[in-house]
Amino acid sequence: PELDELAGKIGAKWERLGCRLRIKQEVLDDIKTNADDKPKEMLLRWIDTTNSTTPYKQLYNALCHVRVGRNNLAKDFCCKEIT
C-alpha cells in the first residue's frame, strides 16, 4: 500500500528514480513500453530485485538525489515513525 501511494506521487520522475535505484536500463525501457502504471511497476521491480539490507535508506537517497529532487516524498515515505 505504501509503494502504491508513493507511485502515485512520483509522476514523471519515475524513470530518473529507477536509475538512482540501480534498475537496469533495459528493465526501465520494458516498463516504459509495456506498463500501464509505470511508477508502480518500477517500484515493484525494484523491491523484488533489490538486495539492499536497507531498502528505505536506498529509496530515501534516490528520492533526494539532485536529478530526482523529491525530498518531500523521501521524508514522507522513508522517515515515518513506527507506532
PDB file of N, CA and C in Angstrom:
ATOM      1  N   PRO A   1       0.809  -1.220   0.000  1.00  0.00           N
ATOM      2  CA  PRO A   1       0.000   0.000   0.000  1.00  0.00           C
ATOM      3  C   PRO A   1       0.846   1.276   0.000  1.00  0.00           C
ATOM      4  N   GLU A   2       1.950   1.277   0.736  1.00  0.00           N
ATOM      5  CA  GLU A   2       2.799   2.469   0.763  1.00  0.00           C
ATOM      6  C   GLU A   2       3.447   2.717  -0.591  1.00  0.00           C
ATOM      7  N   LEU A   3       3.918   1.637  -1.232  1.00  0.00           N
ATOM      8  CA  LEU A   3       4.543   1.813  -2.542  1.00  0.00           C
ATOM      9  C   LEU A   3       3.526   2.286  -3.565  1.00  0.00           C
ATOM     10  N   ASP A   4       2.292   1.831  -3.439  1.00  0.00           N
ATOM     11  CA  ASP A   4       1.238   2.267  -4.342  1.00  0.00           C
ATOM     12  C   ASP A   4       0.995   3.770  -4.179  1.00  0.00           C
ATOM     13  N   GLU A   5       0.942   4.226  -2.950  1.00  0.00           N
ATOM     14  CA  GLU A   5       0.754   5.654  -2.681  1.00  0.00           C
ATOM     15  C   GLU A   5       1.942   6.464  -3.194  1.00  0.00           C
ATOM     16  N   LEU A   6       3.146   5.962  -2.950  1.00  0.00           N
ATOM     17  CA  LEU A   6       4.352   6.647  -3.431  1.00  0.00           C
ATOM     18  C   LEU A   6       4.355   6.712  -4.949  1.00  0.00           C
ATOM     19  N   ALA A   7       3.992   5.618  -5.600  1.00  0.00           N
ATOM     20  CA  ALA A   7       3.961   5.572  -7.064  1.00  0.00           C
ATOM     21  C   ALA A   7       3.062   6.663  -7.622  1.00  0.00           C
ATOM     22  N   GLY A   8       1.938   6.901  -6.958  1.00  0.00           N
ATOM     23  CA  GLY A   8       1.015   7.934  -7.410  1.00  0.00           C
ATOM     24  C   GLY A   8       1.572   9.341  -7.299  1.00  0.00           C
ATOM     25  N   LYS A   9       2.595   9.508  -6.489  1.00  0.00           N
ATOM     26  CA  LYS A   9       3.164  10.837  -6.284  1.00  0.00           C
ATOM     27  C   LYS A   9       4.480  11.067  -7.024  1.00  0.00           C
ATOM     28  N   ILE A  10       5.074  10.019  -7.541  1.00  0.00           N
ATOM     29  CA  ILE A  10       6.351  10.150  -8.250  1.00  0.00           C
ATOM     30  C   ILE A  10       6.169  10.834  -9.600  1.00  0.00           C
ATOM     31  N   GLY A  11       5.110  10.430 -10.309  1.00  0.00           N
ATOM     32  CA  GLY A  11       4.821  11.039 -11.595  1.00  0.00           C
ATOM     33  C   GLY A  11       5.914  10.808 -12.622  1.00  0.00           C
ATOM     34  N   ALA A  12       6.225  11.852 -13.355  1.00  0.00           N
ATOM     35  CA  ALA A  12       7.153  11.769 -14.483  1.00  0.00           C
ATOM     36  C   ALA A  12       8.591  11.480 -14.065  1.00  0.00           C
ATOM     37  N   LYS A  13       8.896  11.568 -12.790  1.00  0.00           N
ATOM     38  CA  LYS A  13      10.272  11.319 -12.318  1.00  0.00           C
ATOM     39  C   LYS A  13      10.555   9.835 -12.111  1.00  0.00           C
ATOM     40  N   TRP A  14       9.622   8.976 -12.459  1.00  0.00           N
ATOM     41  CA  TRP A  14       9.782   7.546 -12.181  1.00  0.00           C
ATOM     42  C   TRP A  14      11.032   6.962 -12.813  1.00  0.00           C
ATOM     43  N   GLU A  15      11.343   7.387 -14.037  1.00  0.00           N
ATOM     44  CA  GLU A  15      12.488   6.791 -14.728  1.00  0.00           C
ATOM     45  C   GLU A  15      13.807   7.247 -14.109  1.00  0.00           C
ATOM     46  N   ARG A  16      13.890   8.524 -13.757  1.00  0.00           N
ATOM     47  CA  ARG A  16      15.099   9.011 -13.081  1.00  0.00           C
ATOM     48  C   ARG A  16      15.278   8.320 -11.741  1.00  0.00           C
ATOM     49  N   LEU A  17      14.182   8.139 -11.026  1.00  0.00           N
ATOM     50  CA  LEU A  17      14.249   7.445  -9.744  1.00  0.00           C
ATOM     51  C   LEU A  17      14.709   6.001  -9.956  1.00  0.00           C
ATOM     52  N   GLY A  18      14.181   5.354 -10.976  1.00  0.00           N
ATOM     53  CA  GLY A  18      14.603   3.993 -11.288  1.00  0.00           C
ATOM     54  C   GLY A  18      16.095   3.891 -11.551  1.00  0.00           C
ATOM     55  N   CYS A  19      16.641   4.869 -12.249  1.00  0.00           N
ATOM     56  CA  CYS A  19      18.092   4.893 -12.496  1.00  0.00           C
ATOM     57  C   CYS A  19      18.854   4.985 -11.186  1.00  0.00           C
ATOM     58  N   ARG A  20      18.386   5.839 -10.288  1.00  0.00           N
ATOM     59  CA  ARG A  20      19.042   6.022  -8.984  1.00  0.00           C
ATOM     60  C   ARG A  20      18.907   4.783  -8.106  1.00  0.00           C
ATOM     61  N   LEU A  21      17.877   3.983  -8.350  1.00  0.00           N
ATOM     62  CA  LEU A  21      17.694   2.736  -7.611  1.00  0.00           C
ATOM     63  C   LEU A  21      18.434   1.578  -8.270  1.00  0.00           C
ATOM     64  N   ARG A  22      19.221   1.906  -9.281  1.00  0.00           N
ATOM     65  CA  ARG A  22      20.076   0.950 -10.000  1.00  0.00           C
ATOM     66  C   ARG A  22      19.288  -0.130 -10.745  1.00  0.00           C
ATOM     67  N   ILE A  23      18.149   0.278 -11.267  1.00  0.00           N
ATOM     68  CA  ILE A  23      17.389  -0.625 -12.139  1.00  0.00           C
ATOM     69  C   ILE A  23      18.015  -0.525 -13.529  1.00  0.00           C
ATOM     70  N   LYS A  24      18.249  -1.662 -14.135  1.00  0.00           N
ATOM     71  CA  LYS A  24      18.902  -1.686 -15.450  1.00  0.00           C
ATOM     72  C   LYS A  24      18.068  -0.959 -16.486  1.00  0.00           C
ATOM     73  N   GLN A  25      18.754  -0.336 -17.428  1.00  0.00           N
ATOM     74  CA  GLN A  25      18.075   0.450 -18.460  1.00  0.00           C
ATOM     75  C   GLN A  25      17.114  -0.385 -19.289  1.00  0.00           C
ATOM     76  N   GLU A  26      17.477  -1.629 -19.581  1.00  0.00           N
ATOM     77  CA  GLU A  26      16.571  -2.456 -20.379  1.00  0.00           C
ATOM     78  C   GLU A  26      15.276  -2.755 -19.609  1.00  0.00           C
ATOM     79  N   VAL A  27      15.351  -2.831 -18.287  1.00  0.00           N
ATOM     80  CA  VAL A  27      14.146  -3.026 -17.479  1.00  0.00           C
ATOM     81  C   VAL A  27      13.293  -1.761 -17.523  1.00  0.00           C
ATOM     82  N   LEU A  28      13.931  -0.607 -17.395  1.00  0.00           N
ATOM     83  CA  LEU A  28      13.196   0.660 -17.473  1.00  0.00           C
ATOM     84  C   LEU A  28      12.550   0.833 -18.847  1.00  0.00           C
ATOM     85  N   ASP A  29      13.265   0.430 -19.894  1.00  0.00           N
ATOM     86  CA  ASP A  29      12.704   0.516 -21.246  1.00  0.00           C
ATOM     87  C   ASP A  29      11.488  -0.398 -21.392  1.00  0.00           C
ATOM     88  N   ASP A  30      11.565  -1.586 -20.796  1.00  0.00           N
ATOM     89  CA  ASP A  30      10.441  -2.513 -20.836  1.00  0.00           C
ATOM     90  C   ASP A  30       9.230  -1.915 -20.104  1.00  0.00           C
ATOM     91  N   ILE A  31       9.468  -1.311 -18.952  1.00  0.00           N
ATOM     92  CA  ILE A  31       8.387  -0.672 -18.201  1.00  0.00           C
ATOM     93  C   ILE A  31       7.770   0.453 -19.027  1.00  0.00           C
ATOM     94  N   LYS A  32       8.630   1.255 -19.640  1.00  0.00           N
ATOM     95  CA  LYS A  32       8.153   2.394 -20.446  1.00  0.00           C
ATOM     96  C   LYS A  32       7.255   1.916 -21.582  1.00  0.00           C
ATOM     97  N   THR A  33       7.607   0.794 -22.180  1.00  0.00           N
ATOM     98  CA  THR A  33       6.874   0.272 -23.318  1.00  0.00           C
ATOM     99  C   THR A  33       5.602  -0.468 -22.917  1.00  0.00           C
ATOM    100  N   ASN A  34       5.644  -1.222 -21.822  1.00  0.00           N
ATOM    101  CA  ASN A  34       4.586  -2.179 -21.542  1.00  0.00           C
ATOM    102  C   ASN A  34       3.706  -1.899 -20.324  1.00  0.00           C
ATOM    103  N   ALA A  35       4.162  -1.107 -19.393  1.00  0.00           N
ATOM    104  CA  ALA A  35       3.402  -0.940 -18.147  1.00  0.00           C
ATOM    105  C   ALA A  35       2.373   0.182 -18.266  1.00  0.00           C
ATOM    106  N   ASP A  36       1.204  -0.054 -17.700  1.00  0.00           N
ATOM    107  CA  ASP A  36       0.190   0.994 -17.632  1.00  0.00           C
ATOM    108  C   ASP A  36       0.521   1.997 -16.534  1.00  0.00           C
ATOM    109  N   ASP A  37       0.902   1.491 -15.364  1.00  0.00           N
ATOM    110  CA  ASP A  37       1.265   2.340 -14.230  1.00  0.00           C
ATOM    111  C   ASP A  37       2.774   2.254 -14.056  1.00  0.00           C
ATOM    112  N   LYS A  38       3.493   3.072 -14.808  1.00  0.00           N
ATOM    113  CA  LYS A  38       4.943   2.999 -14.866  1.00  0.00           C
ATOM    114  C   LYS A  38       5.630   3.195 -13.514  1.00  0.00           C
ATOM    115  N   PRO A  39       5.263   4.230 -12.735  1.00  0.00           N
ATOM    116  CA  PRO A  39       5.923   4.392 -11.437  1.00  0.00           C
ATOM    117  C   PRO A  39       5.724   3.186 -10.511  1.00  0.00           C
ATOM    118  N   LYS A  40       4.524   2.648 -10.478  1.00  0.00           N
ATOM    119  CA  LYS A  40       4.251   1.499  -9.606  1.00  0.00           C
ATOM    120  C   LYS A  40       5.021   0.273 -10.064  1.00  0.00           C
ATOM    121  N   GLU A  41       5.033   0.013 -11.357  1.00  0.00           N
ATOM    122  CA  GLU A  41       5.768  -1.133 -11.886  1.00  0.00           C
ATOM    123  C   GLU A  41       7.257  -1.011 -11.592  1.00  0.00           C
ATOM    124  N   MET A  42       7.813   0.202 -11.732  1.00  0.00           N
ATOM    125  CA  MET A  42       9.231   0.421 -11.437  1.00  0.00           C
ATOM    126  C   MET A  42       9.517   0.111  -9.975  1.00  0.00           C
ATOM    127  N   LEU A  43       8.677   0.598  -9.060  1.00  0.00           N
ATOM    128  CA  LEU A  43       8.894   0.344  -7.632  1.00  0.00           C
ATOM    129  C   LEU A  43       8.756  -1.148  -7.303  1.00  0.00           C
ATOM    130  N   LEU A  44       7.784  -1.809  -7.920  1.00  0.00           N
ATOM    131  CA  LEU A  44       7.620  -3.243  -7.673  1.00  0.00           C
ATOM    132  C   LEU A  44       8.820  -4.038  -8.175  1.00  0.00           C
ATOM    133  N   ARG A  45       9.327  -3.685  -9.327  1.00  0.00           N
ATOM    134  CA  ARG A  45      10.503  -4.390  -9.856  1.00  0.00           C
ATOM    135  C   ARG A  45      11.714  -4.143  -8.967  1.00  0.00           C
ATOM    136  N   TRP A  46      11.850  -2.901  -8.471  1.00  0.00           N
ATOM    137  CA  TRP A  46      12.965  -2.586  -7.582  1.00  0.00           C
ATOM    138  C   TRP A  46      12.872  -3.401  -6.288  1.00  0.00           C
ATOM    139  N   ILE A  47      11.716  -3.387  -5.654  1.00  0.00           N
ATOM    140  CA  ILE A  47      11.591  -4.070  -4.359  1.00  0.00           C
ATOM    141  C   ILE A  47      11.765  -5.579  -4.522  1.00  0.00           C
ATOM    142  N   ASP A  48      11.377  -6.123  -5.681  1.00  0.00           N
ATOM    143  CA  ASP A  48      11.532  -7.559  -5.939  1.00  0.00           C
ATOM    144  C   ASP A  48      12.977  -7.958  -6.220  1.00  0.00           C
ATOM    145  N   THR A  49      13.784  -7.020  -6.675  1.00  0.00           N
ATOM    146  CA  THR A  49      15.143  -7.377  -7.087  1.00  0.00           C
ATOM    147  C   THR A  49      16.233  -6.772  -6.214  1.00  0.00           C
ATOM    148  N   THR A  50      15.900  -5.830  -5.346  1.00  0.00           N
ATOM    149  CA  THR A  50      16.947  -5.210  -4.540  1.00  0.00           C
ATOM    150  C   THR A  50      17.514  -6.206  -3.543  1.00  0.00           C
ATOM    151  N   ASN A  51      18.812  -6.153  -3.379  1.00  0.00           N
ATOM    152  CA  ASN A  51      19.441  -6.975  -2.346  1.00  0.00           C
ATOM    153  C   ASN A  51      19.943  -6.085  -1.219  1.00  0.00           C
ATOM    154  N   SER A  52      19.466  -4.852  -1.206  1.00  0.00           N
ATOM    155  CA  SER A  52      19.844  -3.908  -0.164  1.00  0.00           C
ATOM    156  C   SER A  52      19.300  -4.378   1.183  1.00  0.00           C
ATOM    157  N   THR A  53      20.137  -4.274   2.194  1.00  0.00           N
ATOM    158  CA  THR A  53      19.682  -4.594   3.544  1.00  0.00           C
ATOM    159  C   THR A  53      18.963  -3.406   4.166  1.00  0.00           C
ATOM    160  N   THR A  54      19.065  -2.264   3.510  1.00  0.00           N
ATOM    161  CA  THR A  54      18.401  -1.041   3.990  1.00  0.00           C
ATOM    162  C   THR A  54      17.647  -0.385   2.834  1.00  0.00           C
ATOM    163  N   PRO A  55      16.569  -1.039   2.351  1.00  0.00           N
ATOM    164  CA  PRO A  55      15.879  -0.510   1.173  1.00  0.00           C
ATOM    165  C   PRO A  55      15.294   0.888   1.370  1.00  0.00           C
ATOM    166  N   TYR A  56      14.814   1.201   2.586  1.00  0.00           N
ATOM    167  CA  TYR A  56      14.246   2.534   2.786  1.00  0.00           C
ATOM    168  C   TYR A  56      15.326   3.610   2.726  1.00  0.00           C
ATOM    169  N   LYS A  57      16.524   3.286   3.181  1.00  0.00           N
ATOM    170  CA  LYS A  57      17.637   4.239   3.069  1.00  0.00           C
ATOM    171  C   LYS A  57      18.004   4.432   1.601  1.00  0.00           C
ATOM    172  N   GLN A  58      18.036   3.344   0.847  1.00  0.00           N
ATOM    173  CA  GLN A  58      18.335   3.419  -0.585  1.00  0.00           C
ATOM    174  C   GLN A  58      17.275   4.256  -1.298  1.00  0.00           C
ATOM    175  N   LEU A  59      16.015   4.026  -0.970  1.00  0.00           N
ATOM    176  CA  LEU A  59      14.918   4.787  -1.576  1.00  0.00           C
ATOM    177  C   LEU A  59      15.004   6.256  -1.177  1.00  0.00           C
ATOM    178  N   TYR A  60      15.303   6.530   0.086  1.00  0.00           N
ATOM    179  CA  TYR A  60      15.448   7.908   0.567  1.00  0.00           C
ATOM    180  C   TYR A  60      16.529   8.638  -0.228  1.00  0.00           C
ATOM    181  N   ASN A  61      17.695   8.004  -0.343  1.00  0.00           N
ATOM    182  CA  ASN A  61      18.811   8.636  -1.063  1.00  0.00           C
ATOM    183  C   ASN A  61      18.468   8.861  -2.536  1.00  0.00           C
ATOM    184  N   ALA A  62      17.770   7.916  -3.146  1.00  0.00           N
ATOM    185  CA  ALA A  62      17.388   8.059  -4.556  1.00  0.00           C
ATOM    186  C   ALA A  62      16.391   9.203  -4.738  1.00  0.00           C
ATOM    187  N   LEU A  63      15.399   9.285  -3.846  1.00  0.00           N
ATOM    188  CA  LEU A  63      14.406  10.366  -3.940  1.00  0.00           C
ATOM    189  C   LEU A  63      15.046  11.736  -3.726  1.00  0.00           C
ATOM    190  N   CYS A  64      16.073  11.803  -2.881  1.00  0.00           N
ATOM    191  CA  CYS A  64      16.735  13.081  -2.574  1.00  0.00           C
ATOM    192  C   CYS A  64      17.799  13.463  -3.595  1.00  0.00           C
ATOM    193  N   HIS A  65      18.140  12.566  -4.490  1.00  0.00           N
ATOM    194  CA  HIS A  65      19.179  12.861  -5.484  1.00  0.00           C
ATOM    195  C   HIS A  65      18.793  14.095  -6.289  1.00  0.00           C
ATOM    196  N   VAL A  66      19.779  14.893  -6.634  1.00  0.00           N
ATOM    197  CA  VAL A  66      19.528  16.164  -7.329  1.00  0.00           C
ATOM    198  C   VAL A  66      18.752  15.978  -8.632  1.00  0.00           C
ATOM    199  N   ARG A  67      18.927  14.845  -9.302  1.00  0.00           N
ATOM    200  CA  ARG A  67      18.227  14.602 -10.575  1.00  0.00           C
ATOM    201  C   ARG A  67      16.777  14.172 -10.368  1.00  0.00           C
ATOM    202  N   VAL A  68      16.441  13.785  -9.141  1.00  0.00           N
ATOM    203  CA  VAL A  68      15.067  13.387  -8.827  1.00  0.00           C
ATOM    204  C   VAL A  68      14.375  14.510  -8.057  1.00  0.00           C
ATOM    205  N   GLY A  69      15.026  15.007  -7.024  1.00  0.00           N
ATOM    206  CA  GLY A  69      14.547  16.185  -6.301  1.00  0.00           C
ATOM    207  C   GLY A  69      13.212  16.018  -5.592  1.00  0.00           C
ATOM    208  N   ARG A  70      12.941  14.865  -5.053  1.00  0.00           N
ATOM    209  CA  ARG A  70      11.676  14.638  -4.350  1.00  0.00           C
ATOM    210  C   ARG A  70      11.925  14.432  -2.857  1.00  0.00           C
ATOM    211  N   ASN A  71      12.646  15.373  -2.262  1.00  0.00           N
ATOM    212  CA  ASN A  71      12.992  15.305  -0.840  1.00  0.00           C
ATOM    213  C   ASN A  71      11.747  15.193   0.026  1.00  0.00           C
ATOM    214  N   ASN A  72      10.680  15.889  -0.365  1.00  0.00           N
ATOM    215  CA  ASN A  72       9.435  15.833   0.405  1.00  0.00           C
ATOM    216  C   ASN A  72       8.884  14.410   0.460  1.00  0.00           C
ATOM    217  N   LEU A  73       8.931  13.707  -0.657  1.00  0.00           N
ATOM    218  CA  LEU A  73       8.460  12.321  -0.665  1.00  0.00           C
ATOM    219  C   LEU A  73       9.384  11.424   0.150  1.00  0.00           C
ATOM    220  N   ALA A  74      10.681  11.698   0.090  1.00  0.00           N
ATOM    221  CA  ALA A  74      11.639  10.911   0.870  1.00  0.00           C
ATOM    222  C   ALA A  74      11.302  10.998   2.349  1.00  0.00           C
ATOM    223  N   LYS A  75      11.037  12.186   2.818  1.00  0.00           N
ATOM    224  CA  LYS A  75      10.708  12.366   4.241  1.00  0.00           C
ATOM    225  C   LYS A  75       9.372  11.711   4.573  1.00  0.00           C
ATOM    226  N   ASP A  76       8.389  11.872   3.701  1.00  0.00           N
ATOM    227  CA  ASP A  76       7.056  11.321   3.961  1.00  0.00           C
ATOM    228  C   ASP A  76       7.039   9.791   3.981  1.00  0.00           C
ATOM    229  N   PHE A  77       7.802   9.170   3.091  1.00  0.00           N
ATOM    230  CA  PHE A  77       7.698   7.723   2.930  1.00  0.00           C
ATOM    231  C   PHE A  77       8.821   6.924   3.579  1.00  0.00           C
ATOM    232  N   CYS A  78       9.939   7.553   3.829  1.00  0.00           N
ATOM    233  CA  CYS A  78      11.087   6.796   4.358  1.00  0.00           C
ATOM    234  C   CYS A  78      11.395   7.119   5.812  1.00  0.00           C
ATOM    235  N   CYS A  79      10.805   8.141   6.346  1.00  0.00           N
ATOM    236  CA  CYS A  79      11.137   8.583   7.703  1.00  0.00           C
ATOM    237  C   CYS A  79       9.943   8.533   8.636  1.00  0.00           C
ATOM    238  N   LYS A  80       8.942   7.746   8.294  1.00  0.00           N
ATOM    239  CA  LYS A  80       7.766   7.634   9.160  1.00  0.00           C
ATOM    240  C   LYS A  80       8.159   6.974  10.471  1.00  0.00           C
ATOM    241  N   GLU A  81       7.637   7.499  11.545  1.00  0.00           N
ATOM    242  CA  GLU A  81       7.869   6.869  12.834  1.00  0.00           C
ATOM    243  C   GLU A  81       6.980   5.646  12.950  1.00  0.00           C
ATOM    244  N   ILE A  82       7.529   4.609  13.509  1.00  0.00           N
ATOM    245  CA  ILE A  82       6.758   3.383  13.707  1.00  0.00           C
ATOM    246  C   ILE A  82       6.001   3.521  15.018  1.00  0.00           C
ATOM    247  N   THR A  83       4.699   3.317  14.950  1.00  0.00           N
ATOM    248  CA  THR A  83       3.891   3.457  16.174  1.00  0.00           C
ATOM    249  C   THR A  83       3.364   2.118  16.623  1.00  0.00           C
TER     250      THR A  83
END
